[in-house]
Amino acid sequence: MIEKRAENIMIPEEANYQRTMKRDVEPYLRSYEKDGYIESYDSTAIYYRTYRIPQAKAAIVISHGFCEFAEKYKEVIYYFLKNGYSVYVPEHRGHGYSDRIVVDGEKVHIEDYEQYVQDLHCFVKNVVELTEKRKILFCHSMGGAIGVRYLEEFPLTFDAAILSAPMLGMNTGKYPKWLAKVTADFFCAIGKGTKYAAGQSGFSEKPSFETSSCVSRERYMYIYNMRLRNINYQTYGGTYAWVKAGFKVIRKLRKRKNINSIKIPLIIFEAEKDDMVDNCGIEKFAKKAKTAQLVRMKDSKHEIFNAGEAVRDSYYRQIFLFLNHVYTAQERMNEENEYEKKTDETRKILGTV
């Protein structure tokens, strides 16, 4: 059974989640799904999926997180489609079906986050903008760092952005940040940047829900089973180069002059029990960003879209209220521009201009 929720959201019940996804959600998504590859700026092949619906209000571009892939976002995509938004999901280099940078497919490796940013830009320009004018950026975790840098580099591309537990500060766990940074710098300097960073490892075939970023067990197992079935979804641990690049991009994206270049509305969700990203970094960024609204989600781990029922309901409710506000504001602006255009034309005809 699918329960009715606010803002036209149909949320599968926990007890019947996997059955509902296979019976109702997956067939619906397949009816709109298309996929393909684009060649990025350096010839890296970037895989993507699109879900275009007729008369969409706008297009949602998803920038996924660390070790993630397009298929993980089936439920999120479903809600966007049902609320009138088309969806576009590229898989970042080194993830999913996109080209790998290192031979070991379980490693997440990058030299510089600007590579992710340029990949996203190629995707937006060569796929999304061929058919879409109104565009919203949805980012999660590592995808948030990529997304924020994108907004700072290309401030006129998107109309608004949703940042879900974005990586705007590194969480280095039991290791002090300074030690994690120095260690990553050292291993990169001696040519060992492709080694797993301290505390990182390969994919495990044994599920570990209790230490995961999810509160919903059914959602965790649904996604974990995808990973078990598909070797392309088994990216799991970051390299020293990835850690070094992470520290570098966070320094850059939190500079006030870069933040000030973002003019569009932002809604930023912070998970109270997040142990994957540093919430202090999110809060520092939000204070500097003049157009940002910070929303703290109680009782949620890192993946807010996989939290408990009450948190998920509040999360999606606020997302769609935000989008409705953005969409309404754009409609009003378009009407005002059209009115001014017609007024100018009338004045010219009457010889008053």
CSV table of C-alpha atoms in Angstrom, one decimal, residues 149-158:
chain,number,residue,atom,x,y,z
A,149,ARG,CA,31.1,24.8,-6.6
A,150,TYR,CA,29.0,24.5,-9.8
A,151,LEU,CA,26.7,27.3,-8.5
A,152,GLU,CA,29.8,29.5,-7.7
A,153,GLU,CA,31.3,28.9,-11.1
A,154,PHE,CA,28.2,29.1,-13.2
A,155,PRO,CA,25.7,31.2,-11.1
A,156,LEU,CA,23.2,31.8,-13.9
A,157,THR,CA,22.6,28.1,-14.9
A,158,PHE,CA,20.1,27.0,-12.2
